[in-house]
Tab-separated table of C-alpha atoms in Angstrom:
chain	number	residue	atom	x	y	z
S	247	UNK	CA	-9.318	30.361	-7.408
S	248	UNK	CA	-9.918	34.131	-7.181
S	249	UNK	CA	-8.398	36.984	-5.222
S	250	UNK	CA	-10.880	37.928	-2.513
S	251	UNK	CA	-10.122	41.642	-2.766
S	252	UNK	CA	-10.644	42.186	-6.517
S	253	UNK	CA	-12.084	38.914	-7.978
S	254	UNK	CA	-9.058	38.407	-10.221
S	255	UNK	CA	-9.001	34.800	-11.479
S	256	UNK	CA	-5.729	33.211	-10.388
S	257	UNK	CA	-6.289	29.772	-11.849
S	258	UNK	CA	-7.729	26.360	-11.063
S	259	UNK	CA	-6.801	23.755	-8.469
S	260	UNK	CA	-4.499	21.316	-10.259
S	261	UNK	CA	-5.211	17.606	-10.624
S	262	UNK	CA	-1.665	16.781	-9.514
S	263	UNK	CA	-2.560	17.504	-5.891
S	264	UNK	CA	-0.470	15.247	-3.640
S	265	UNK	CA	-1.514	16.396	-0.161
S	266	UNK	CA	-0.567	19.922	-1.239
S	267	UNK	CA	-2.663	22.414	-3.163
S	268	UNK	CA	-1.281	23.841	-6.365
S	269	UNK	CA	-3.018	25.671	-9.149
S	270	UNK	CA	-2.812	26.113	-12.903
S	271	UNK	CA	-3.789	28.930	-15.220
S	272	UNK	CA	-5.870	26.697	-17.553
S	273	UNK	CA	-8.879	24.430	-16.987
S	274	UNK	CA	-7.674	21.376	-18.917
S	275	UNK	CA	-5.666	19.948	-16.002
S	276	UNK	CA	-8.017	21.126	-13.249
S	277	UNK	CA	-8.907	18.853	-10.354
S	278	UNK	CA	-12.382	17.283	-10.649
S	279	UNK	CA	-14.288	17.182	-7.371
S	280	UNK	CA	-17.751	16.204	-6.161
S	281	UNK	CA	-20.057	16.846	-3.200
S	282	UNK	CA	-23.640	16.138	-2.191
S	283	UNK	CA	-26.558	18.506	-1.661
S	284	UNK	CA	-30.285	18.031	-0.897
S	285	UNK	CA	-32.548	17.809	-3.928
S	286	UNK	CA	-33.752	21.272	-4.955
S	287	UNK	CA	-31.268	23.114	-2.734
S	288	UNK	CA	-29.735	26.360	-3.971
S	289	UNK	CA	-26.896	26.281	-1.449
S	290	UNK	CA	-25.279	23.936	1.013
S	291	UNK	CA	-23.220	24.414	4.191
S	292	UNK	CA	-20.670	22.178	5.897
S	293	UNK	CA	-20.245	20.289	2.636
S	294	UNK	CA	-17.464	17.756	2.219
S	295	UNK	CA	-15.720	18.000	-1.140
S	296	UNK	CA	-14.213	14.741	-2.421
S	297	UNK	CA	-11.741	14.004	-5.186
S	298	UNK	CA	-13.272	12.143	-8.120
S	299	UNK	CA	-9.888	10.444	-8.655
S	300	UNK	CA	-7.898	10.428	-5.392
S	301	UNK	CA	-4.136	10.374	-5.908
S	302	UNK	CA	-3.334	9.137	-2.429
S	303	UNK	CA	-5.013	7.997	0.763
S	304	UNK	CA	-6.278	11.580	1.170
S	305	UNK	CA	-9.713	11.617	-0.488
S	306	UNK	CA	-11.155	15.005	0.503
S	307	UNK	CA	-10.299	18.622	-0.243
S	308	UNK	CA	-10.165	20.533	3.010
S	309	UNK	CA	-8.336	22.753	5.443
S	310	UNK	CA	-5.522	22.213	7.911
S	311	UNK	CA	-3.613	24.515	10.218
S	312	UNK	CA	-0.151	25.794	9.428
S	313	UNK	CA	2.214	27.531	11.840
S	314	UNK	CA	2.638	27.314	15.594
S	315	UNK	CA	2.617	31.008	16.499
S	316	UNK	CA	-0.029	33.625	17.268
S	317	UNK	CA	-0.617	34.323	13.591
S	318	UNK	CA	-1.559	30.668	12.946
S	319	UNK	CA	-3.203	30.416	9.552
S	320	UNK	CA	-5.448	28.048	7.691
S	321	UNK	CA	-4.175	26.411	4.534
S	322	UNK	CA	-6.031	24.851	1.653
S	323	UNK	CA	-5.140	21.438	0.345
S	324	UNK	CA	-5.550	17.729	0.835
S	325	UNK	CA	-6.030	17.481	4.587
S	326	UNK	CA	-2.929	16.935	6.754
S	327	UNK	CA	-0.264	18.349	4.430
S	328	UNK	CA	-1.119	21.854	3.221
S	329	UNK	CA	0.341	24.509	1.008
S	330	UNK	CA	-0.495	27.990	2.245
S	331	UNK	CA	-2.529	29.995	-0.244
S	332	UNK	CA	-3.838	32.687	2.076
S	333	UNK	CA	-6.127	32.372	5.086
S	334	UNK	CA	-6.157	33.497	8.684
S	335	UNK	CA	-4.324	36.561	10.045
S	336	UNK	CA	-2.386	37.293	6.895
S	337	UNK	CA	-1.100	40.673	8.030
S	338	UNK	CA	0.678	39.085	10.988
S	339	UNK	CA	1.870	36.145	8.911
S	340	UNK	CA	3.230	38.362	6.137
S	341	UNK	CA	4.966	40.647	8.638
S	342	UNK	CA	6.631	37.780	10.481
S	343	UNK	CA	7.958	36.043	7.364
S	344	UNK	CA	8.343	39.084	5.094
S	345	UNK	CA	5.842	37.691	2.594
S	346	UNK	CA	3.000	39.132	0.553
S	347	UNK	CA	0.199	36.573	0.645
S	348	UNK	CA	-3.277	37.860	-0.143
S	349	UNK	CA	-6.752	36.451	0.658
S	350	UNK	CA	-8.372	34.125	-1.860
S	351	UNK	CA	-11.782	32.612	-2.462
S	352	UNK	CA	-13.162	29.752	-4.492
S	353	UNK	CA	-15.846	29.379	-7.124
S	354	UNK	CA	-17.323	26.086	-8.272
S	355	UNK	CA	-17.523	25.675	-12.052
S	356	UNK	CA	-20.073	22.925	-12.812
S	357	UNK	CA	-19.176	20.091	-15.166
S	358	UNK	CA	-21.484	17.442	-16.690
S	359	UNK	CA	-22.036	14.619	-14.232
S	360	UNK	CA	-20.970	11.257	-15.716
S	361	UNK	CA	-22.814	8.001	-15.111
S	362	UNK	CA	-21.297	5.835	-12.388
S	363	UNK	CA	-21.186	2.097	-13.119
S	364	UNK	CA	-20.687	-0.581	-10.479
S	365	UNK	CA	-20.005	-4.262	-10.797
S	366	UNK	CA	-17.582	-7.126	-10.308
S	367	UNK	CA	-14.917	-8.287	-12.754
S	368	UNK	CA	-15.215	-11.750	-14.256
S	369	UNK	CA	-12.030	-13.460	-15.470
S	370	UNK	CA	-12.099	-15.857	-18.439
S	371	UNK	CA	-9.510	-17.764	-20.442
S	372	UNK	CA	-9.071	-16.017	-23.755
S	373	UNK	CA	-8.386	-19.234	-25.676
S	374	UNK	CA	-11.297	-21.324	-24.382
S	375	UNK	CA	-13.621	-18.598	-23.001
S	376	UNK	CA	-13.877	-20.675	-19.821
S	377	UNK	CA	-14.801	-18.660	-16.729
S	378	UNK	CA	-11.907	-18.852	-14.272
S	379	UNK	CA	-13.438	-16.745	-11.509
S	380	UNK	CA	-13.655	-13.136	-10.334
S	381	UNK	CA	-11.197	-10.507	-9.182
S	382	UNK	CA	-11.007	-10.981	-5.424
S	383	UNK	CA	-11.775	-8.305	-2.862
S	384	UNK	CA	-8.419	-9.087	-1.218
S	385	UNK	CA	-5.194	-8.172	-2.990
S	386	UNK	CA	-2.272	-10.558	-2.552
S	387	UNK	CA	1.429	-10.638	-3.383
S	388	UNK	CA	4.480	-9.524	-1.470
S	389	UNK	CA	3.552	-5.832	-1.714
S	390	UNK	CA	-0.193	-6.487	-1.280
S	391	UNK	CA	-1.198	-5.125	-4.659
S	392	UNK	CA	-1.201	-8.199	-6.891
S	393	UNK	CA	-4.666	-9.118	-8.122
S	394	UNK	CA	-6.017	-12.509	-7.079
S	395	UNK	CA	-8.965	-14.600	-8.254
S	396	UNK	CA	-11.868	-16.075	-6.315
S	397	UNK	CA	-14.408	-18.560	-7.633
S	398	UNK	CA	-17.179	-17.170	-5.413
S	399	UNK	CA	-19.068	-14.082	-6.585
S	400	UNK	CA	-19.697	-13.122	-2.964
S	401	UNK	CA	-15.931	-12.689	-2.468
S	402	UNK	CA	-15.445	-10.605	-5.611
S	403	UNK	CA	-14.232	-7.024	-5.393
S	404	UNK	CA	-16.931	-4.433	-6.030
S	405	UNK	CA	-15.556	-1.805	-8.390
S	406	UNK	CA	-16.788	1.405	-9.938
S	407	UNK	CA	-15.971	3.626	-12.904
S	408	UNK	CA	-17.546	6.545	-14.726
S	409	UNK	CA	-18.673	7.017	-18.326
S	410	UNK	CA	-20.360	9.842	-20.247
S	411	UNK	CA	-24.155	9.896	-20.290
S	412	UNK	CA	-25.479	7.730	-23.167
S	413	UNK	CA	-22.104	6.189	-24.006
S	414	UNK	CA	-21.879	2.597	-25.263
S	415	UNK	CA	-18.181	2.352	-24.496
S	416	UNK	CA	-15.427	4.179	-22.666
S	417	UNK	CA	-11.649	4.359	-23.113
S	418	UNK	CA	-8.847	5.227	-20.683
S	419	UNK	CA	-11.259	4.468	-17.850
S	420	UNK	CA	-10.052	4.282	-14.266
S	421	UNK	CA	-11.574	1.486	-12.188
S	422	UNK	CA	-11.736	2.116	-8.443
S	423	UNK	CA	-12.330	-0.347	-5.632
S	424	UNK	CA	-15.493	0.537	-3.707
S	425	UNK	CA	-13.903	-0.850	-0.534
S	426	UNK	CA	-10.116	-0.992	-1.058
S	427	UNK	CA	-8.328	-3.742	0.865
S	428	UNK	CA	-5.008	-1.861	0.703
S	429	UNK	CA	-3.716	1.684	0.129
S	430	UNK	CA	-3.930	1.035	-3.615
S	431	UNK	CA	-7.307	2.455	-4.609
S	432	UNK	CA	-7.497	1.483	-8.299
S	433	UNK	CA	-7.471	-1.708	-10.363
S	434	UNK	CA	-4.797	-1.267	-13.000
S	435	UNK	CA	-1.491	-2.472	-14.405
S	436	UNK	CA	1.999	-2.516	-12.937
S	437	UNK	CA	5.350	-3.679	-14.253
S	438	UNK	CA	6.566	-7.048	-13.019
S	439	UNK	CA	8.823	-6.951	-9.966
S	440	UNK	CA	11.781	-8.219	-11.983
S	441	UNK	CA	11.157	-5.907	-14.947
S	442	UNK	CA	14.236	-3.942	-16.002
S	443	UNK	CA	12.171	-1.021	-17.363
S	444	UNK	CA	8.560	0.184	-17.507
S	445	UNK	CA	7.880	-1.014	-21.034
S	446	UNK	CA	6.872	-4.199	-22.812
S	447	UNK	CA	7.723	-5.267	-26.337
S	448	UNK	CA	8.074	-8.371	-28.461
S	449	UNK	CA	11.185	-10.345	-27.668
S	450	UNK	CA	11.682	-8.772	-24.235
S	451	UNK	CA	11.059	-10.547	-20.930
S	452	UNK	CA	9.345	-7.575	-19.253
S	453	UNK	CA	5.748	-8.255	-18.289
S	454	UNK	CA	2.732	-6.582	-16.686
S	455	UNK	CA	0.537	-7.562	-13.752
S	456	UNK	CA	-2.998	-6.581	-12.849
S	457	UNK	CA	-3.881	-5.492	-9.330
S	458	UNK	CA	-4.064	-2.508	-7.027
S	459	UNK	CA	-2.296	0.687	-8.147
S	460	UNK	CA	-2.291	4.420	-7.453
S	461	UNK	CA	-3.838	7.066	-9.715
S	462	UNK	CA	-2.343	8.111	-13.063
S	463	UNK	CA	-3.924	10.503	-15.558
S	464	UNK	CA	-5.226	9.181	-18.899
S	465	UNK	CA	-2.562	9.034	-21.592
S	466	UNK	CA	0.308	10.057	-19.320
S	467	UNK	CA	1.990	6.695	-18.996
S	468	UNK	CA	3.614	5.282	-15.896
S	469	UNK	CA	3.178	6.922	-12.535
S	470	UNK	CA	5.576	7.282	-9.656
S	471	UNK	CA	6.936	3.977	-8.320
S	472	UNK	CA	4.543	2.185	-6.017
S	473	UNK	CA	7.482	1.095	-3.925
S	474	UNK	CA	10.518	3.293	-4.417
S	475	UNK	CA	12.863	0.622	-3.179
S	476	UNK	CA	11.724	-1.730	-5.965
S	477	UNK	CA	10.946	0.907	-8.603
S	478	UNK	CA	7.657	-0.628	-9.702
S	479	UNK	CA	5.867	1.510	-12.308
S	480	UNK	CA	2.098	1.503	-12.713
S	481	UNK	CA	-0.840	2.937	-14.705
S	482	UNK	CA	-4.483	3.198	-13.647
S	483	UNK	CA	-6.366	4.889	-16.524
S	484	UNK	CA	-5.862	1.988	-18.915
S	485	UNK	CA	-9.246	0.314	-19.429
S	486	UNK	CA	-11.456	0.242	-22.510
S	487	UNK	CA	-14.895	-1.061	-21.539
S	488	UNK	CA	-17.806	-2.076	-23.758
S	489	UNK	CA	-20.845	-0.948	-21.780
S	490	UNK	CA	-23.144	-3.219	-23.801
S	491	UNK	CA	-21.472	-6.590	-23.182
S	492	UNK	CA	-19.033	-5.700	-20.397
S	493	UNK	CA	-15.878	-6.674	-22.311
S	494	UNK	CA	-12.717	-5.062	-20.913
S	495	UNK	CA	-9.294	-4.530	-22.476
S	496	UNK	CA	-6.264	-2.661	-21.156
S	497	UNK	CA	-3.651	-0.511	-22.924
S	498	UNK	CA	-0.260	0.180	-21.338
S	499	UNK	CA	1.786	3.208	-22.436
S	500	UNK	CA	5.497	2.429	-22.542
S	501	UNK	CA	7.706	4.882	-20.710
S	502	UNK	CA	10.251	4.939	-23.569
S	503	UNK	CA	7.853	6.468	-26.123
């Protein structure tokens, strides 16, 4: 994000965007986005910019109006719930609200494009290695996010995740449903509904479930409760995947560490 009048770098759009745009001064927590362009093109118009890891049902980075007066402005953010950063008739807006917003502009900083993998998830018994079935394309449970199993491959959930080019394995991967059946966009872990805290340990009855969850950043531990009235904690970036044989394991980060 730059000032439009003098090209001063203000920062980078933050990856904690929750229907509102915010920005940071460093790149390490910047939001990763993607868009499409024709092969060989040097520019593109009317492009739609999407979040690589959506944190809500809002999947695109766009504009929405703010204000109901003559100096109506445009705001940048996840569409439908903006935070004003400076668009529109700023002179009128600033005068009305005694503010000092200034115009901004954006610059895309390219990042290496990871390889996208797609597939279905097979479930086996760890003790006998017997194939039980596949993760279903329909979540079940009383909050519609508990993973369920189907014996038919045609009813399995199609999922996707990204890995660096040439990698044989990936850690802290986030697995997304290609066609989510609920508002929970990722296949991850959540604390059991009767868990007293968001941790597991030997000798304690707390447990984890697999199923649909919201986005959490790698290594950050539990996210906001899926259902505030039940206080269910969850994590999405938990998977270690062997890209040679497809083996998957998950690692939960206790919230008391």
